[in-house]
Tab-separated table of C-alpha atoms and ligand atoms in Angstrom:
chain	number	residue	atom	x	y	z
A	1	MET	CA	-17.254	-4.146	-9.876
A	2	THR	CA	-17.101	-0.330	-9.642
A	3	GLN	CA	-14.497	1.354	-11.786
A	4	VAL	CA	-11.918	2.993	-9.562
A	5	SER	CA	-8.914	4.949	-10.789
A	6	TYR	CA	-6.122	6.732	-8.998
A	7	LEU	CA	-4.596	9.896	-10.426
A	8	ILE	CA	-1.074	10.356	-9.145
A	9	ASP	CA	1.259	13.286	-9.739
A	10	GLY	CA	4.732	12.016	-8.976
A	11	GLY	CA	7.705	13.778	-7.488
A	12	ALA	CA	6.803	14.376	-3.834
A	13	ARG	CA	9.168	13.021	-1.181
A	14	LEU	CA	7.006	11.209	1.365
A	15	HIS	CA	7.655	12.262	4.933
A	16	GLY	CA	6.001	11.916	8.320
A	17	ALA	CA	4.425	9.136	10.346
A	18	VAL	CA	1.875	6.652	9.066
A	19	PRO	CA	-0.259	4.364	11.246
A	20	ILE	CA	-0.053	0.729	10.145
A	21	SER	CA	-3.456	-1.004	10.020
A	22	GLY	CA	-4.306	-4.492	11.224
A	23	GLY	CA	-3.418	-7.362	8.921
A	24	LYS	CA	-5.685	-8.158	5.978
A	25	ASN	CA	-4.541	-11.761	5.813
A	26	ALA	CA	-4.780	-12.109	9.599
A	27	ALA	CA	-8.380	-10.861	9.657
A	28	MET	CA	-10.119	-13.536	7.608
A	29	PRO	CA	-8.825	-16.673	9.387
A	30	CYS	CA	-9.662	-15.081	12.747
A	31	MET	CA	-13.151	-14.206	11.505
A	32	ALA	CA	-13.523	-17.836	10.368
A	33	ALA	CA	-12.544	-18.984	13.877
A	34	ALA	CA	-15.727	-17.365	15.210
A	35	LEU	CA	-17.676	-20.109	13.363
A	36	LEU	CA	-16.195	-22.671	15.776
A	37	THR	CA	-18.158	-21.467	18.798
A	38	ASP	CA	-21.686	-20.429	19.729
A	39	ALA	CA	-20.214	-17.747	22.030
A	40	PRO	CA	-19.540	-14.192	20.816
A	41	CYS	CA	-16.081	-13.110	19.651
A	42	ARG	CA	-14.638	-9.632	19.372
A	43	ILE	CA	-11.776	-8.884	16.988
A	44	THR	CA	-9.956	-5.557	17.201
A	45	ASN	CA	-7.427	-3.759	14.998
A	46	VAL	CA	-9.426	-4.961	11.976
A	47	PRO	CA	-8.681	-3.090	8.729
A	48	MET	CA	-11.839	-1.683	7.153
A	49	ILE	CA	-11.219	-3.025	3.640
A	50	GLY	CA	-13.186	-4.745	0.903
A	51	ASP	CA	-11.874	-8.242	1.661
A	52	VAL	CA	-12.997	-8.013	5.298
A	53	ARG	CA	-16.446	-6.739	4.248
A	54	LEU	CA	-16.761	-9.552	1.723
A	55	PHE	CA	-15.737	-12.231	4.220
A	56	GLY	CA	-18.173	-10.722	6.743
A	57	ALA	CA	-20.956	-10.989	4.135
A	58	ILE	CA	-20.105	-14.680	3.642
A	59	LEU	CA	-20.329	-15.301	7.411
A	60	GLU	CA	-23.663	-13.462	7.560
A	61	ASP	CA	-24.992	-15.538	4.699
A	62	LEU	CA	-24.059	-18.658	6.684
A	63	GLY	CA	-26.140	-17.390	9.613
A	64	ALA	CA	-23.572	-15.578	11.765
A	65	ASP	CA	-24.185	-12.129	13.262
A	66	VAL	CA	-21.509	-9.694	12.128
A	67	THR	CA	-21.469	-6.197	13.619
A	68	VAL	CA	-18.869	-3.769	12.374
A	69	ASP	CA	-17.686	-0.771	14.370
A	70	PRO	CA	-15.606	0.994	11.722
A	71	ALA	CA	-14.557	3.889	13.938
A	72	ALA	CA	-13.059	1.434	16.440
A	73	ASN	CA	-11.744	-1.002	13.773
A	74	THR	CA	-13.673	-3.701	15.630
A	75	LEU	CA	-15.806	-6.658	14.610
A	76	HIS	CA	-18.324	-8.413	16.849
A	77	LEU	CA	-19.082	-11.917	15.608
A	78	ALA	CA	-21.521	-14.494	16.908
A	79	ALA	CA	-22.498	-17.812	15.367
A	80	PRO	CA	-24.909	-19.464	17.820
A	81	GLY	CA	-26.608	-21.255	14.923
A	82	PRO	CA	-28.316	-22.675	13.113
A	83	LEU	CA	-25.579	-22.306	10.493
A	84	GLY	CA	-25.636	-23.026	6.789
A	85	ASP	CA	-22.942	-25.312	5.400
A	86	VAL	CA	-22.565	-23.797	1.898
A	87	PRO	CA	-21.152	-20.279	1.447
A	88	PRO	CA	-22.740	-18.447	-1.508
A	89	ASP	CA	-21.036	-19.136	-4.858
A	90	ARG	CA	-21.329	-15.511	-6.026
A	91	LEU	CA	-19.271	-14.253	-3.042
A	92	VAL	CA	-16.875	-17.219	-3.011
A	93	ALA	CA	-16.099	-16.439	-6.655
A	94	ASN	CA	-14.528	-13.133	-5.572
A	95	GLN	CA	-12.245	-14.271	-2.801
A	96	ARG	CA	-9.697	-17.010	-2.290
A	97	ALA	CA	-9.919	-16.753	1.514
A	98	SER	CA	-13.616	-17.655	1.433
A	99	PHE	CA	-12.514	-21.330	1.360
A	100	LEU	CA	-11.492	-20.798	5.005
A	101	VAL	CA	-15.073	-21.434	6.125
A	102	MET	CA	-14.625	-25.117	5.174
A	103	GLY	CA	-12.443	-26.114	8.141
A	104	PRO	CA	-14.633	-24.643	10.896
A	105	LEU	CA	-17.957	-25.687	9.311
A	106	LEU	CA	-16.692	-29.245	8.828
A	107	ALA	CA	-15.517	-29.377	12.446
A	108	ARG	CA	-18.674	-27.854	13.889
A	109	LEU	CA	-21.424	-29.238	11.625
A	110	GLY	CA	-19.791	-32.392	10.273
A	111	ARG	CA	-20.224	-31.188	6.707
A	112	ALA	CA	-19.377	-28.265	4.434
A	113	ALA	CA	-19.423	-27.564	0.719
A	114	CYS	CA	-17.811	-24.766	-1.244
A	115	SER	CA	-17.300	-23.965	-4.919
A	116	ALA	CA	-13.783	-23.225	-6.169
A	117	PRO	CA	-12.841	-19.842	-4.701
A	118	GLY	CA	-11.801	-16.898	-6.856
A	119	GLY	CA	-9.010	-14.482	-5.996
A	120	ASP	CA	-6.076	-12.796	-7.651
A	121	GLY	CA	-4.877	-14.252	-10.963
A	122	ILE	CA	-1.315	-14.857	-9.803
A	123	GLY	CA	-1.042	-18.581	-10.453
A	124	GLN	CA	-2.999	-21.820	-10.454
A	125	ARG	CA	-3.683	-21.847	-6.716
A	126	PRO	CA	-4.859	-25.447	-6.276
A	127	LEU	CA	-6.657	-26.695	-3.125
A	128	ASP	CA	-5.046	-30.117	-2.734
A	129	VAL	CA	-3.312	-29.190	0.541
A	130	HIS	CA	-6.680	-28.258	2.112
A	131	LEU	CA	-8.605	-31.229	0.741
A	132	ARG	CA	-5.960	-33.898	1.415
A	133	GLY	CA	-5.605	-32.486	4.919
A	134	PHE	CA	-9.361	-32.733	5.594
A	135	ALA	CA	-9.260	-36.304	4.264
A	136	ALA	CA	-6.364	-37.121	6.611
A	137	LEU	CA	-8.565	-35.902	9.487
A	138	GLY	CA	-11.173	-38.461	8.427
A	139	ALA	CA	-13.398	-36.424	6.092
A	140	ASP	CA	-14.957	-37.865	2.978
A	141	ILE	CA	-14.222	-35.468	0.086
A	142	ARG	CA	-16.175	-35.407	-3.153
A	143	GLU	CA	-16.759	-33.019	-6.031
A	144	VAL	CA	-20.488	-32.657	-6.601
A	145	GLY	CA	-22.086	-30.168	-8.991
A	146	GLY	CA	-19.024	-27.937	-9.130
A	147	ARG	CA	-18.540	-27.880	-5.355
A	148	TYR	CA	-16.085	-29.543	-3.002
A	149	VAL	CA	-18.178	-31.418	-0.466
A	150	ALA	CA	-16.572	-32.564	2.779
A	151	SER	CA	-18.296	-34.643	5.425
A	152	ALA	CA	-17.234	-36.312	8.653
A	153	PRO	CA	-19.549	-36.915	11.596
A	154	GLN	CA	-16.474	-36.517	13.840
A	155	LEU	CA	-13.038	-35.429	12.660
A	156	ARG	CA	-10.185	-37.477	14.133
A	157	GLY	CA	-6.726	-36.150	14.934
A	158	ALA	CA	-3.978	-37.393	12.605
A	159	ARG	CA	-0.452	-36.745	11.372
A	160	VAL	CA	-1.033	-34.500	8.365
A	161	VAL	CA	1.935	-33.949	6.065
A	162	LEU	CA	1.530	-31.005	3.700
A	163	ASP	CA	3.057	-31.186	0.213
A	164	TYR	CA	3.639	-27.425	0.418
A	165	PRO	CA	3.446	-25.053	3.401
A	166	SER	CA	0.297	-23.357	2.096
A	167	VAL	CA	-0.815	-20.423	4.262
A	168	LEU	CA	-4.585	-20.786	3.833
A	169	GLY	CA	-4.192	-24.581	3.768
A	170	THR	CA	-2.471	-24.573	7.165
A	171	GLU	CA	-5.107	-22.189	8.549
A	172	ASN	CA	-7.986	-24.334	7.284
A	173	LEU	CA	-6.498	-27.493	8.838
A	174	LEU	CA	-5.802	-25.721	12.106
A	175	LEU	CA	-9.409	-24.478	12.184
A	176	ALA	CA	-10.646	-28.040	11.627
A	177	ALA	CA	-8.231	-29.855	13.955
A	178	VAL	CA	-8.975	-27.806	17.093
A	179	LEU	CA	-12.353	-29.587	17.430
A	180	ALA	CA	-11.163	-33.008	16.153
A	181	ALA	CA	-11.020	-35.950	18.553
A	182	GLY	CA	-7.426	-36.597	19.618
A	183	HIS	CA	-4.031	-35.275	18.591
A	184	THR	CA	-3.114	-33.717	15.235
A	185	THR	CA	0.368	-32.904	13.986
A	186	ILE	CA	0.629	-30.669	10.929
A	187	VAL	CA	4.018	-31.334	9.325
A	188	ASN	CA	5.443	-28.796	6.825
A	189	ALA	CA	2.996	-26.202	8.121
A	190	ALA	CA	3.242	-22.595	6.960
A	191	ALA	CA	5.014	-20.431	9.545
A	192	GLU	CA	3.690	-16.987	8.572
A	193	PRO	CA	2.830	-14.520	11.401
A	194	GLU	CA	-0.839	-14.756	10.344
A	195	ILE	CA	-0.784	-18.431	11.446
A	196	VAL	CA	0.538	-17.370	14.850
A	197	CYS	CA	-2.187	-14.718	15.068
A	198	LEU	CA	-4.878	-17.320	14.332
A	199	ALA	CA	-3.375	-19.805	16.800
A	200	SER	CA	-3.347	-17.154	19.492
A	201	MET	CA	-7.057	-16.421	18.943
A	202	LEU	CA	-7.841	-20.165	18.991
A	203	THR	CA	-5.847	-20.542	22.215
A	204	ALA	CA	-7.822	-17.673	23.762
A	205	MET	CA	-10.962	-19.627	22.795
A	206	GLY	CA	-9.690	-22.662	24.711
A	207	ALA	CA	-7.956	-24.603	21.929
A	208	GLN	CA	-4.736	-26.522	22.583
A	209	VAL	CA	-2.261	-25.457	19.891
A	210	HIS	CA	1.543	-25.586	20.090
A	211	GLY	CA	4.253	-24.780	17.564
A	212	ALA	CA	2.454	-22.156	15.468
A	213	GLY	CA	5.151	-20.100	13.759
A	214	THR	CA	7.262	-23.232	13.166
A	215	HIS	CA	6.808	-25.878	10.485
A	216	THR	CA	5.326	-28.423	12.922
A	217	ILE	CA	2.074	-27.568	14.667
A	218	GLU	CA	0.676	-29.845	17.386
A	219	ILE	CA	-3.018	-29.689	18.275
A	220	ASP	CA	-4.966	-31.520	20.965
A	221	GLY	CA	-8.619	-31.412	19.984
A	222	VAL	CA	-11.150	-30.157	22.548
A	223	PRO	CA	-14.912	-30.839	22.551
A	224	ALA	CA	-15.990	-27.182	22.456
A	225	LEU	CA	-14.555	-23.677	22.272
A	226	ALA	CA	-15.499	-20.442	24.036
A	227	GLY	CA	-15.585	-16.899	22.662
A	228	ALA	CA	-12.540	-14.614	22.660
A	229	ASP	CA	-11.401	-11.037	22.491
A	230	HIS	CA	-8.530	-10.892	20.027
A	231	ARG	CA	-6.336	-8.157	18.534
A	232	LEU	CA	-4.948	-8.653	15.024
A	233	ILE	CA	-1.259	-8.262	14.232
A	234	PRO	CA	-0.206	-5.253	12.130
A	235	ASP	CA	-0.333	-5.708	8.373
A	236	ARG	CA	3.205	-6.653	7.358
A	237	ILE	CA	2.541	-6.116	3.657
A	238	GLU	CA	1.141	-2.623	4.241
A	239	THR	CA	4.231	-1.975	6.388
A	240	GLY	CA	6.470	-3.114	3.557
A	241	THR	CA	4.531	-1.066	1.034
A	242	PHE	CA	5.143	2.177	2.947
A	243	ALA	CA	8.778	1.239	3.635
A	244	ILE	CA	9.379	0.771	-0.083
A	245	ALA	CA	7.424	3.944	-0.890
A	246	ALA	CA	9.759	5.902	1.421
A	247	ALA	CA	12.845	4.416	-0.239
A	248	MET	CA	11.428	4.982	-3.712
A	249	THR	CA	10.461	8.650	-3.286
A	250	GLY	CA	13.578	9.882	-1.485
A	251	GLY	CA	11.404	10.060	1.613
A	252	ASP	CA	11.615	9.514	5.347
A	253	LEU	CA	8.728	7.685	7.000
A	254	THR	CA	7.981	6.426	10.479
A	255	LEU	CA	5.793	3.316	10.335
A	256	ASP	CA	3.814	3.483	13.581
A	257	GLY	CA	2.786	0.162	15.070
A	258	ALA	CA	4.867	-1.906	12.619
A	259	GLN	CA	6.298	-5.222	13.847
A	260	PRO	CA	9.839	-5.422	12.420
A	261	ARG	CA	10.299	-9.090	13.427
A	262	HIS	CA	7.608	-9.945	10.861
A	263	LEU	CA	9.723	-8.351	8.126
A	264	ASP	CA	13.326	-9.263	8.888
A	265	ALA	CA	13.947	-10.337	5.292
A	266	LEU	CA	12.612	-7.055	3.903
A	267	PHE	CA	14.453	-4.722	6.273
A	268	SER	CA	17.700	-6.650	5.935
A	269	LYS	CA	17.452	-6.482	2.131
A	270	LEU	CA	16.547	-2.775	2.162
A	271	ALA	CA	19.598	-2.116	4.355
A	272	ASP	CA	21.799	-4.074	1.888
A	273	ILE	CA	20.461	-1.968	-0.947
A	274	GLY	CA	21.435	1.151	1.003
A	275	VAL	CA	18.154	2.274	2.612
A	276	HIS	CA	18.445	3.541	6.209
A	277	ILE	CA	16.378	1.493	8.651
A	278	HIS	CA	15.918	2.288	12.314
A	279	GLU	CA	13.812	-0.100	14.374
A	280	ASP	CA	12.397	0.358	17.819
A	281	GLU	CA	9.655	-1.412	19.747
A	282	ALA	CA	6.689	0.551	18.468
A	283	ALA	CA	7.804	1.830	15.081
A	284	VAL	CA	10.246	1.491	12.218
A	285	ARG	CA	11.807	4.514	10.528
A	286	VAL	CA	12.767	4.167	6.881
A	287	ALA	CA	14.839	6.892	5.216
A	288	ALA	CA	15.885	6.871	1.568
A	289	ALA	CA	19.487	6.803	0.398
A	290	ASP	CA	21.063	9.000	-2.292
A	291	ARG	CA	22.056	5.901	-4.198
A	292	LEU	CA	20.659	2.356	-4.158
A	293	ASN	CA	22.684	-0.796	-4.863
A	294	ALA	CA	21.431	-3.443	-7.274
A	295	SER	CA	20.605	-6.753	-5.648
A	296	THR	CA	19.255	-10.277	-6.074
A	297	ILE	CA	16.023	-11.132	-4.304
A	298	GLN	CA	13.932	-14.268	-3.906
A	299	ALA	CA	10.271	-14.242	-2.926
A	300	VAL	CA	9.721	-17.313	-0.745
A	301	PRO	CA	7.597	-18.428	2.240
A	302	PHE	CA	8.151	-16.822	5.677
A	303	PRO	CA	10.632	-15.909	7.088
A	304	GLY	CA	11.947	-15.107	3.608
A	305	LEU	CA	10.954	-12.086	1.561
A	306	PRO	CA	7.152	-12.284	1.035
A	307	THR	CA	5.809	-12.851	-2.460
A	308	ASP	CA	3.308	-10.095	-1.668
A	309	LEU	CA	6.214	-7.602	-1.668
A	310	GLN	CA	7.914	-8.953	-4.785
A	311	ALA	CA	6.307	-6.478	-7.234
A	312	LEU	CA	7.082	-3.594	-4.884
A	313	MET	CA	10.721	-4.644	-4.485
A	314	THR	CA	11.106	-5.030	-8.245
A	315	THR	CA	9.742	-1.509	-8.605
A	316	LEU	CA	12.302	-0.197	-6.111
A	317	LEU	CA	15.116	-1.998	-7.919
A	318	THR	CA	14.344	0.020	-11.075
A	319	GLN	CA	16.020	2.861	-9.140
A	320	ALA	CA	19.073	0.842	-8.050
A	321	ASP	CA	22.444	1.212	-9.698
A	322	GLY	CA	23.091	-1.791	-11.970
A	323	VAL	CA	21.418	-5.091	-12.812
A	324	SER	CA	19.149	-6.715	-10.245
A	325	VAL	CA	17.635	-10.197	-10.404
A	326	VAL	CA	14.253	-11.076	-8.887
A	327	HIS	CA	13.141	-14.695	-8.455
A	328	GLU	CA	9.453	-15.322	-7.699
A	329	ARG	CA	9.376	-18.764	-6.034
A	330	VAL	CA	5.784	-18.935	-4.717
A	331	PHE	CA	3.336	-18.151	-7.536
A	332	GLU	CA	4.088	-19.033	-11.150
A	333	SER	CA	2.288	-16.031	-12.722
A	334	ARG	CA	3.270	-13.190	-10.460
A	335	LEU	CA	5.339	-11.119	-12.881
A	336	GLN	CA	2.484	-10.030	-15.131
A	337	TYR	CA	2.608	-6.491	-13.724
A	338	VAL	CA	6.028	-6.019	-15.387
A	339	GLY	CA	4.311	-5.046	-18.653
A	340	GLU	CA	2.531	-2.200	-16.819
A	341	LEU	CA	5.732	-1.087	-15.095
A	342	ARG	CA	7.444	-0.930	-18.496
A	343	LYS	CA	4.808	1.597	-19.619
A	344	LEU	CA	6.252	3.906	-16.938
A	345	GLY	CA	9.731	3.430	-18.422
A	346	ALA	CA	11.083	0.535	-16.350
A	347	ARG	CA	13.678	-1.631	-18.078
A	348	ILE	CA	12.815	-5.178	-17.018
A	349	HIS	CA	13.069	-8.498	-18.866
A	350	THR	CA	11.387	-11.639	-17.656
A	351	ALA	CA	12.220	-15.282	-18.191
A	352	GLY	CA	9.801	-17.666	-16.516
A	353	SER	CA	9.493	-16.558	-12.905
A	354	THR	CA	12.641	-14.422	-12.997
A	355	ALA	CA	12.860	-10.705	-13.700
A	356	ILE	CA	16.072	-8.929	-14.692
A	357	VAL	CA	15.915	-5.254	-13.759
A	358	GLN	CA	18.185	-2.624	-15.260
A	359	GLY	CA	18.602	0.518	-13.165
A	360	PRO	CA	18.550	3.296	-12.376
A	361	THR	CA	15.743	4.289	-14.729
A	362	PRO	CA	13.844	7.567	-14.663
A	363	LEU	CA	10.107	6.751	-14.613
A	364	ARG	CA	7.494	8.934	-16.326
A	365	GLY	CA	3.733	9.048	-15.837
A	366	SER	CA	1.428	7.025	-18.070
A	367	THR	CA	-1.873	5.123	-17.997
A	368	VAL	CA	-1.559	1.704	-16.403
A	369	ARG	CA	-3.784	-1.065	-14.986
A	370	GLY	CA	-3.727	-2.704	-11.577
A	371	LEU	CA	-3.852	-6.476	-12.113
A	372	ASP	CA	-4.083	-7.514	-8.446
A	373	ILE	CA	-3.701	-5.902	-5.028
A	374	ARG	CA	0.088	-5.948	-4.834
A	375	ALA	CA	0.643	-5.205	-8.520
A	376	ALA	CA	-1.600	-2.143	-8.111
A	377	ALA	CA	0.348	-1.067	-5.001
A	378	ALA	CA	3.621	-1.404	-6.907
A	379	LEU	CA	2.281	0.843	-9.662
A	380	VAL	CA	1.191	3.451	-7.090
A	381	VAL	CA	4.694	3.477	-5.648
A	382	ALA	CA	6.247	3.688	-9.128
A	383	ALA	CA	3.897	6.555	-10.021
A	384	LEU	CA	4.836	8.444	-6.844
A	385	ALA	CA	8.451	8.435	-8.029
A	386	ALA	CA	7.656	9.124	-11.697
A	387	SER	CA	7.700	12.514	-13.371
A	388	GLY	CA	4.266	13.765	-14.434
A	389	ARG	CA	0.839	12.209	-14.005
A	390	THR	CA	-0.107	8.531	-13.893
A	391	GLU	CA	-3.619	7.196	-14.191
A	392	LEU	CA	-3.930	3.842	-12.478
A	393	ARG	CA	-7.030	2.029	-13.709
A	394	ASP	CA	-8.658	-0.991	-12.029
A	395	ALA	CA	-7.442	0.400	-8.728
A	396	TYR	CA	-10.422	-1.235	-6.961
A	397	HIS	CA	-7.961	-3.980	-5.975
A	398	LEU	CA	-6.418	-1.480	-3.556
A	399	ASP	CA	-9.769	-1.062	-1.778
A	400	ARG	CA	-9.830	-4.820	-1.213
A	401	GLY	CA	-6.521	-4.875	0.590
A	402	TYR	CA	-5.364	-1.472	1.855
A	403	GLU	CA	-7.165	0.677	4.401
A	404	CYS	CA	-7.430	4.226	3.001
A	405	LEU	CA	-4.194	4.011	1.013
A	406	ASP	CA	-4.884	7.251	-0.834
A	407	ARG	CA	-5.667	9.198	2.365
A	408	LYS	CA	-2.606	7.848	4.150
A	409	LEU	CA	-0.368	8.763	1.200
A	410	ARG	CA	-1.864	12.268	0.938
A	411	ALA	CA	-1.142	12.821	4.641
A	412	LEU	CA	2.520	12.011	3.863
A	413	GLY	CA	2.692	14.603	1.078
A	414	ALA	CA	1.693	12.586	-1.996
A	415	SER	CA	-0.478	14.050	-4.719
A	416	ILE	CA	-2.973	11.233	-5.232
A	417	GLU	CA	-6.654	11.323	-6.010
A	418	ARG	CA	-9.113	8.445	-5.988
A	419	ILE	CA	-11.827	8.662	-8.638
A	420	ALA	CA	-14.862	6.581	-7.568
A	421	PRO	CA	-17.293	6.161	-4.717
A	422	ARG	CA	-15.554	5.106	-1.490
A	423	GLU	CA	-18.185	2.405	-0.892
A	424	SER	CA	-17.133	0.152	-3.768
A	425	SER	CA	-15.530	-3.188	-3.051
A	426	ALA	CA	-14.285	-6.125	-5.088
B	1	LIG	N1	-0.512	-24.447	-3.256
B	1	LIG	C1	-0.643	-25.750	-3.600
B	1	LIG	N2	-1.708	-26.456	-3.118
B	1	LIG	C2	-2.638	-25.889	-2.303
B	1	LIG	C3	-2.488	-24.538	-1.931
B	1	LIG	C4	-1.414	-23.839	-2.429
B	1	LIG	O1	0.166	-26.286	-4.344
B	1	LIG	O2	-3.578	-26.581	-1.881
B	1	LIG	C5	0.621	-23.670	-3.801
B	1	LIG	C6	0.161	-22.481	-4.647
B	1	LIG	O3	-0.084	-22.874	-5.985
B	1	LIG	C7	1.339	-21.537	-4.520
B	1	LIG	C8	1.860	-21.824	-3.113
B	1	LIG	O4	1.286	-23.056	-2.720
B	1	LIG	O5	2.314	-21.878	-5.460
B	1	LIG	C9	1.517	-20.773	-2.077
B	1	LIG	O6	0.142	-20.670	-1.917
B	1	LIG	P1	-0.530	-20.466	-0.496
B	1	LIG	O7	-1.603	-21.495	-0.366
B	1	LIG	O8	0.498	-20.392	0.584
B	1	LIG	O9	-1.214	-19.055	-0.706
B	1	LIG	P2	-2.639	-18.689	-0.151
B	1	LIG	O10	-2.744	-19.268	1.199
B	1	LIG	O11	-3.678	-18.982	-1.150
B	1	LIG	C10	-1.945	-16.517	1.112
B	1	LIG	C11	-2.258	-15.051	1.035
B	1	LIG	C12	-1.657	-14.465	-0.236
B	1	LIG	C13	-0.148	-14.713	-0.187
B	1	LIG	C14	0.144	-16.213	-0.035
B	1	LIG	C15	1.615	-16.540	0.116
B	1	LIG	C16	-4.375	-14.859	2.174
B	1	LIG	C17	-5.814	-14.544	2.087
B	1	LIG	N3	-3.692	-14.852	1.027
B	1	LIG	O12	-2.533	-17.112	-0.046
B	1	LIG	O13	-1.894	-13.071	-0.176
B	1	LIG	O14	0.439	-14.256	-1.387
B	1	LIG	O15	-0.540	-16.714	1.137
B	1	LIG	O16	2.155	-15.872	1.196
B	1	LIG	O17	-3.856	-15.076	3.254
B	1	LIG	C18	-2.312	-10.923	-1.029
B	1	LIG	O18	-2.522	-10.548	0.142
B	1	LIG	O19	-2.214	-10.108	-1.970
B	1	LIG	C19	-2.167	-12.352	-1.311
B	1	LIG	C20	-2.237	-12.863	-2.536
């Protein structure tokens, strides 16, 4: 893992227009969908980030052809076979989403095996939703030599009731059920926009999927799927990151290509706090207020406020007038960044998965560590509003999840420098 640091001199008010990239968490399930067909697929609006490169390397290792056109943000994928059924442990260890190859490989080959995937240290992140779902579709599931091994000569449609509306779990089951024999109903499905994006690619490939975006998804299995040409949705977490950066720095940003309906909970909360939001069809404008109101927020599944914006919202609330309360309801260990934020002067106490934020607090530059993608983004935003210089270490997480964050911020007036080769990835 290459050492990457960001040096940030705070104090600039961000202003201007920023193009929003395609969704990180939309990219990987759609790339996995290409394993379901021997026909070529083209995916556009793909962010050129470490997580996409890593997932592409996993697909290549399985035998797929992956051609990247970075200038056009486009991926060409083809998996005519023969395909391997075990993604490489050393890559799987670096990425939670790598487990997404299980559903399509199981459906297409009748077997798949994968070691426990790595990913951000934000909670336990079990796999029971995925594995119980595969079993409900008729797969035999075993743990052999440190790998989950699933096999089923032919998956059969079933009523699959999820204990929790897991995002990757829902995607994995959707990817498996589209080629299963008969009808599948996924009850208590995740409703995130990334699920809708995947379902729309699968539909373009010839799958029969209804109800994506609600908590009940109905699938009629088909014997084979064709290729597709699919455009990813904009990245809602990158959108939220820039919106919060505008509010935090006294700035005024136009978020080009943002989809406000994917972030109702964020924009409504920002408006409550006092931030000026103007939405139109192709962009959202976010302008800071002179004074921010304290608030209570809860990070919950869609359409609530995303857990991936919780650290950023907590950071913003350090500038609000009074005591704010933040409840993290999705991941049990997602407040660890608070210790780093305190080094910049934030006054925050935590109790379990709740943070109590005292504001407004002047922040001052310091040396801090990025613990995961969103924690690192929160520290960047805090540093932009802090007096003096901040050194953000372990900033490689940002390369995994944000397309050219430093360049985009510089174009908006920030003083931010990335110290490391651009080619590194997690
Ligand atoms: N859970 C289970 N059993 C499972 C799976 C999950 O109990 O089998 C629990 C988890 O422990 C957690 C909750 O369900 O408490 C939510 O986990 P979920 O499975 O929904 O998360 P995920 O699918 O692993 C995706 C995103 C995360 C995002 C979460 C929640 C991708 C690649 N990752 O993870 O994104 O935080 O959904 O919205 O899509 C990020 O982008 O920084 C990131 C962490």
